PDB file of C-alpha atoms in Angstrom:
ATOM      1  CA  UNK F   1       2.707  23.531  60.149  1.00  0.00           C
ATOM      2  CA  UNK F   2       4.931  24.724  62.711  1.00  0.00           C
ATOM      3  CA  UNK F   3       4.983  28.008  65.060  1.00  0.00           C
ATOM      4  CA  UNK F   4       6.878  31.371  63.851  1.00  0.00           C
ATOM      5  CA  UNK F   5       8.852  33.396  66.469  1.00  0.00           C
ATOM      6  CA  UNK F   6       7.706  36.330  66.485  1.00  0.00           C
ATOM      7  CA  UNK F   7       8.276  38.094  70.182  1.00  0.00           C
ATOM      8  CA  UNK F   8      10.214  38.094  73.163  1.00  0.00           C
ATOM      9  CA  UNK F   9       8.794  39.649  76.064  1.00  0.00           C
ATOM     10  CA  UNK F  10      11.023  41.283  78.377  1.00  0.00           C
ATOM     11  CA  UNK F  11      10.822  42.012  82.011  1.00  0.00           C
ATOM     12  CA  UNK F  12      12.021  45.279  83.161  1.00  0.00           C
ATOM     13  CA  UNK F  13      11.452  48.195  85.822  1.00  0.00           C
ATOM     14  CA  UNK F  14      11.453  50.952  83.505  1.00  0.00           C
ATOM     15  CA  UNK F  15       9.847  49.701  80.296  1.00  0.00           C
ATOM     16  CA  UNK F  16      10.115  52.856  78.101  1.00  0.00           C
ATOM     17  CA  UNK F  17      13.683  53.386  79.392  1.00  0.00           C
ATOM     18  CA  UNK F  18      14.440  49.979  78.167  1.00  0.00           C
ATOM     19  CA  UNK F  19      12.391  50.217  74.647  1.00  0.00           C
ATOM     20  CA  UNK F  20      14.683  53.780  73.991  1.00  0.00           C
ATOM     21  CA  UNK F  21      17.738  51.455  74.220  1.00  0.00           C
ATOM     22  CA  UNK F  22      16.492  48.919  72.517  1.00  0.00           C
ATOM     23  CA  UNK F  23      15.046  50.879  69.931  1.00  0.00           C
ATOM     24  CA  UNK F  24      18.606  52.652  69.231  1.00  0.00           C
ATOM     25  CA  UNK F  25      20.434  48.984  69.156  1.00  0.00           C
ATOM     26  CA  UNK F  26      18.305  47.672  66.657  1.00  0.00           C
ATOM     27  CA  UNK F  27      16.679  50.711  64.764  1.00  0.00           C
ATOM     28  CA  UNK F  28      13.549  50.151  66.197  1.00  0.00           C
ATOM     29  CA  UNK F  29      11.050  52.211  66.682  1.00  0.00           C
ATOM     30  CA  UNK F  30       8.175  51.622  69.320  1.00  0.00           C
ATOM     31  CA  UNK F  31       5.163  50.235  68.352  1.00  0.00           C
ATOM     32  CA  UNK F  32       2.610  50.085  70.869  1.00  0.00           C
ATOM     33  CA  UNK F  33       2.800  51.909  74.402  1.00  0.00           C
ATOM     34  CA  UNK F  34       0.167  51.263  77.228  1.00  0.00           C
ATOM     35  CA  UNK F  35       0.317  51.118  81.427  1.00  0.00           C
ATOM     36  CA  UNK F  36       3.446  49.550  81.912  1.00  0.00           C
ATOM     37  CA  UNK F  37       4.056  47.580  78.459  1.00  0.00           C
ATOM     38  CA  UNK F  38       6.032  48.899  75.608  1.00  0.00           C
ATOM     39  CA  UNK F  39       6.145  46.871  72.238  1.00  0.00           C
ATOM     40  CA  UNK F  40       8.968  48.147  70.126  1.00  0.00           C
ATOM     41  CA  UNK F  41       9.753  46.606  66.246  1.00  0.00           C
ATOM     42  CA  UNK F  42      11.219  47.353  62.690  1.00  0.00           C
ATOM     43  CA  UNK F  43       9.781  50.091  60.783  1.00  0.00           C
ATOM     44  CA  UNK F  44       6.573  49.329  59.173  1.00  0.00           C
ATOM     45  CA  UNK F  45       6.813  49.159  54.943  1.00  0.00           C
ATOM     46  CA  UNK F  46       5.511  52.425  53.368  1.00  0.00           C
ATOM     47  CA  UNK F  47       1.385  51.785  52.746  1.00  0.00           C
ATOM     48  CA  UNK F  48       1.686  49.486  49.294  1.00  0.00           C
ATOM     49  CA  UNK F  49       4.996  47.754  49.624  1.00  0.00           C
ATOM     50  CA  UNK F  50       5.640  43.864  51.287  1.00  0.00           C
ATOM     51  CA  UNK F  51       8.179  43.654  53.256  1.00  0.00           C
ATOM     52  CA  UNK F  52      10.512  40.417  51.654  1.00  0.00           C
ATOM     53  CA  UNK F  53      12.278  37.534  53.386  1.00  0.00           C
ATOM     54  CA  UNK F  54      11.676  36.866  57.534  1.00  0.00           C
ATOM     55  CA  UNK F  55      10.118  39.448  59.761  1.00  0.00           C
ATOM     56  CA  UNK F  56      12.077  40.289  62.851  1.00  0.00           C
ATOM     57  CA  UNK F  57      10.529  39.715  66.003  1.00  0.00           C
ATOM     58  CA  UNK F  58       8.964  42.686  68.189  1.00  0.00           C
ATOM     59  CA  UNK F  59      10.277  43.222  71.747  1.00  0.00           C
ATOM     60  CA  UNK F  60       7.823  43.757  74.274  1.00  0.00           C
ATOM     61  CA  UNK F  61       9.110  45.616  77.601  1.00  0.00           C
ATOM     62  CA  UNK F  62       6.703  44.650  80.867  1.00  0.00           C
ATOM     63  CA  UNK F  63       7.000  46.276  84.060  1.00  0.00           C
ATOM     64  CA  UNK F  64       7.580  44.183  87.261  1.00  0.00           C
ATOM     65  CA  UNK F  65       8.274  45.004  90.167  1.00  0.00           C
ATOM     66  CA  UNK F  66      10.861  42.439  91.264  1.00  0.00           C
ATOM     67  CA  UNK F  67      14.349  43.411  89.798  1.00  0.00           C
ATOM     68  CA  UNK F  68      17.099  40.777  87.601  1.00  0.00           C
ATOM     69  CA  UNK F  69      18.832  38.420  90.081  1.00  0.00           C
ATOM     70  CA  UNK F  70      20.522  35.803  88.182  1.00  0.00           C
ATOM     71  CA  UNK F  71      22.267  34.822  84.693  1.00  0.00           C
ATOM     72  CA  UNK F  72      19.858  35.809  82.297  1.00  0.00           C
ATOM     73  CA  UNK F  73      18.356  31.693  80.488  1.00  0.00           C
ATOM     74  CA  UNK F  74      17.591  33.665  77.245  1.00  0.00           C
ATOM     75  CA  UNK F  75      19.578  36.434  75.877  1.00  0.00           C
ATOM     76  CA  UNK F  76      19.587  38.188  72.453  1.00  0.00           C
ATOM     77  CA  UNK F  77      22.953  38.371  69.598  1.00  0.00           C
ATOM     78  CA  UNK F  78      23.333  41.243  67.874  1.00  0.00           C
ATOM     79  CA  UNK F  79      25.031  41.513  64.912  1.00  0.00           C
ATOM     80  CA  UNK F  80      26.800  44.871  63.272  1.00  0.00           C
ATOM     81  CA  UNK F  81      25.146  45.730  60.035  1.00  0.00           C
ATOM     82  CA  UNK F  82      27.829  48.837  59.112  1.00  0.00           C
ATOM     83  CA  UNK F  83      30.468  48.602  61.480  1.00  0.00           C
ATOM     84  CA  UNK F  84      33.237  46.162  62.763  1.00  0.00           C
ATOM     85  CA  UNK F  85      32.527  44.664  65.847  1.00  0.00           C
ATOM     86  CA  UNK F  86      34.868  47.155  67.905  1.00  0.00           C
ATOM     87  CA  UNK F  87      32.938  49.879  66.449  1.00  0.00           C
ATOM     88  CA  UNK F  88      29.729  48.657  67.425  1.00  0.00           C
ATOM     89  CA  UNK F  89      30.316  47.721  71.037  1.00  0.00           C
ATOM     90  CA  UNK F  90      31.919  51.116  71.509  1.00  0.00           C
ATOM     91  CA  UNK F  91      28.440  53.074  70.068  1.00  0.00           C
ATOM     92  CA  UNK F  92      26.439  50.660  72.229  1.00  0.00           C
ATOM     93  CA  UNK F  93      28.648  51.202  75.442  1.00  0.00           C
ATOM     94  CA  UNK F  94      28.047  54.870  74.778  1.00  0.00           C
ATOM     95  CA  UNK F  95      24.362  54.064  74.664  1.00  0.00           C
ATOM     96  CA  UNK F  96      24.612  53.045  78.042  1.00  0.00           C
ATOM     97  CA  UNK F  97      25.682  49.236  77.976  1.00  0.00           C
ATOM     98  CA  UNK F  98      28.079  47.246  80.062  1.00  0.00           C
ATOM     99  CA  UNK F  99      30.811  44.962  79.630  1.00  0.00           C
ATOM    100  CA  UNK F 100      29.618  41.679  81.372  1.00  0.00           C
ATOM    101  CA  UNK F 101      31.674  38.704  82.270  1.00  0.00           C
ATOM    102  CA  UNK F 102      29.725  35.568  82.453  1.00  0.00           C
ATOM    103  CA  UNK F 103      32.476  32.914  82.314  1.00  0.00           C
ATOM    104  CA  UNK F 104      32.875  33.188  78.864  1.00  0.00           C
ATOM    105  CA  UNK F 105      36.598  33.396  78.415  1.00  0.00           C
ATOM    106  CA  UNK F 106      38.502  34.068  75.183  1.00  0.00           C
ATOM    107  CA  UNK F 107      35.983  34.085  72.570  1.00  0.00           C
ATOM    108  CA  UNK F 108      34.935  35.801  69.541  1.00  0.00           C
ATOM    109  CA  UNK F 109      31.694  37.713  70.820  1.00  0.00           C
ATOM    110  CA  UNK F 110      31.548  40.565  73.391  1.00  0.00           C
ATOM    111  CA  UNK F 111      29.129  39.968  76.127  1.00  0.00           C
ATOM    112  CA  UNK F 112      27.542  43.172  77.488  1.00  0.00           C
ATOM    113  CA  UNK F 113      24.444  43.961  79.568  1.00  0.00           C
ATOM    114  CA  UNK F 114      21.877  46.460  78.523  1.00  0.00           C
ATOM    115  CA  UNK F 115      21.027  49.243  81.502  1.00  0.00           C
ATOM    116  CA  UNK F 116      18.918  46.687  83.383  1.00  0.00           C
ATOM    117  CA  UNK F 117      21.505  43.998  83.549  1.00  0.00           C
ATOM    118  CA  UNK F 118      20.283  41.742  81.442  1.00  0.00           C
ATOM    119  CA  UNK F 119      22.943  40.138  78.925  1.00  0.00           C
ATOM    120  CA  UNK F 120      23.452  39.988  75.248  1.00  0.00           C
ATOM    121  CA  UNK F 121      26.144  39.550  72.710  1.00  0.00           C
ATOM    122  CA  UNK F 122      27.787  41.350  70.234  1.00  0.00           C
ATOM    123  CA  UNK F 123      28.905  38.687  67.719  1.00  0.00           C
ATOM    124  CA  UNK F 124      32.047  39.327  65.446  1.00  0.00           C
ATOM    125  CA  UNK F 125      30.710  37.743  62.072  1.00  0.00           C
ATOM    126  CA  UNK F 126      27.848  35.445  61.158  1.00  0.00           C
ATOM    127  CA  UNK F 127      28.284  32.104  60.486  1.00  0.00           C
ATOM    128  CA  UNK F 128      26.372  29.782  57.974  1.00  0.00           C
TER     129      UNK F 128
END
């Protein structure tokens, strides 16, 4: 038996701040909120029906008080579902992301930050 992904925690300085973003990125909605820690997640099935195939992970946004100070080890992809990749980077820059340059040079995936600074990447098409 092995282990299944199933979070990411996240720290931040504003957590609910973060999980709004978030939540309008992925079509999220938040799950859980309490003193300091927001989980956010995909909808939950109507009462009766399964959801079918993998679960996405929840995000959980923890407050700390120390702020982002290098390259981020971890970072998340994102992928358009209804939208070219131009498209999408545009509605998330509008959502209050960044362009970030990390060294990554001429390559298919835009690299922005999300309003804390911490990276992620808007990837052009997925490969098998």
């Amino acid at each position: 038996m092995a282990s299944r992904f199933t979070e990411l925690a996240i720290d931040c300085a504003d957590p609910a701040a973060l999980a709004r973003f978030w939540c309008s990125v992925l079509d999220y909605e938040v799950r859980d909120q309490d003193d300091g820690i927001v989980t956010i997640g995909p909808s939950a099935a109507p009462d009766g029906e399964n959801h079918r195939g993998p679960v996405p992970p929840v995000l959980t946004f923890a407050q700390v008080p120390e702020g982002k100070t290098v390259k981020n080890r971890l970072h998340i992809d994102v992928n358009p579902t209804d939208r070219e990749q131009d498209e999408e980077v545009r509605r998330l820059l509008d959502l209050g992301a960044r362009h970030a340059d990390v060294g990554q040079g001429d390559e298919s995936w835009v690299v922005l930050t999300d309003p804390e600074g911490n990276e992620f990447c808007v990837l052009s098409s997925r490969r098998p």
